[in-house]
């Protein structure tokens, strides 16, 4: 049981690291306008890859949105730390 927990935790940490070592930590929010519900949802963005111009999101329960995303995916991106 202990081995399973260690392996699971290790895989989770590996998924949170970028392949590119040039990534930098950011404090941003990506805004997405959902037309079917007529709402704007926000997704927390925690990393930025300047080479591929992509943001990383740890995910949001309602939208999913876990992984690396192009800037074009969001209607607006607001950053307090970039």
XYZ file of C-alpha atoms in Angstrom:
82
model
C 0.000 0.000 0.000
C 2.841 2.368 0.860
C 4.480 1.746 -2.531
C 1.254 2.606 -4.341
C 0.974 5.891 -2.462
C 4.596 6.799 -3.176
C 4.245 5.992 -6.886
C 0.950 7.909 -7.139
C 2.425 10.954 -5.428
C 5.519 10.814 -7.655
C 3.429 10.656 -10.816
C 1.348 13.590 -9.628
C 4.499 15.667 -9.097
C 5.878 14.687 -12.493
C 2.653 15.868 -14.127
C 3.030 19.270 -12.482
C 6.493 19.882 -13.899
C 7.077 21.173 -17.391
C 9.339 19.545 -19.930
C 10.906 22.908 -20.654
C 13.098 24.215 -17.855
C 12.466 27.775 -19.070
C 8.979 27.788 -17.538
C 8.347 30.427 -14.934
C 5.831 30.620 -12.130
C 3.057 33.133 -12.669
C -0.045 34.249 -10.835
C -2.606 34.639 -13.614
C -6.262 34.015 -14.304
C -7.622 32.956 -17.680
C -11.172 34.082 -18.425
C -13.441 32.004 -20.663
C -16.858 33.164 -21.816
C -19.254 30.186 -21.889
C -22.035 31.086 -24.291
C -24.411 28.251 -23.372
C -24.665 29.393 -19.748
C -23.998 33.066 -20.542
C -21.309 33.182 -17.837
C -17.631 33.975 -17.648
C -15.556 31.347 -15.855
C -12.043 31.875 -14.530
C -9.190 29.368 -14.495
C -6.095 29.841 -12.305
C -2.874 29.717 -14.322
C 0.303 28.909 -12.399
C 3.086 28.460 -14.993
C 4.076 30.039 -18.295
C 6.249 28.571 -21.048
C 7.731 31.512 -23.012
C 9.070 29.297 -25.822
C 5.714 27.693 -26.684
C 3.666 30.645 -25.338
C 1.485 28.390 -23.196
C 0.021 28.608 -19.700
C -0.358 25.698 -17.277
C -3.526 25.198 -15.272
C -3.905 22.717 -12.430
C -7.561 22.367 -13.402
C -11.018 23.439 -12.320
C -13.817 21.012 -11.384
C -16.548 22.555 -13.580
C -14.415 23.087 -16.691
C -11.684 20.504 -16.412
C -8.945 22.579 -18.060
C -5.951 20.701 -16.651
C -2.637 20.962 -18.479
C -0.893 23.306 -20.909
C -3.020 25.721 -22.957
C -2.306 28.200 -25.693
C -3.052 31.853 -24.931
C -5.694 31.824 -27.698
C -7.781 29.399 -25.640
C -8.783 32.202 -23.245
C -10.863 35.300 -23.951
C -8.668 37.290 -21.568
C -5.645 36.621 -19.337
C -5.056 38.768 -16.244
C -1.745 38.482 -14.386
C -0.659 39.942 -11.058
C 2.788 38.294 -11.198
C 4.349 37.506 -14.559
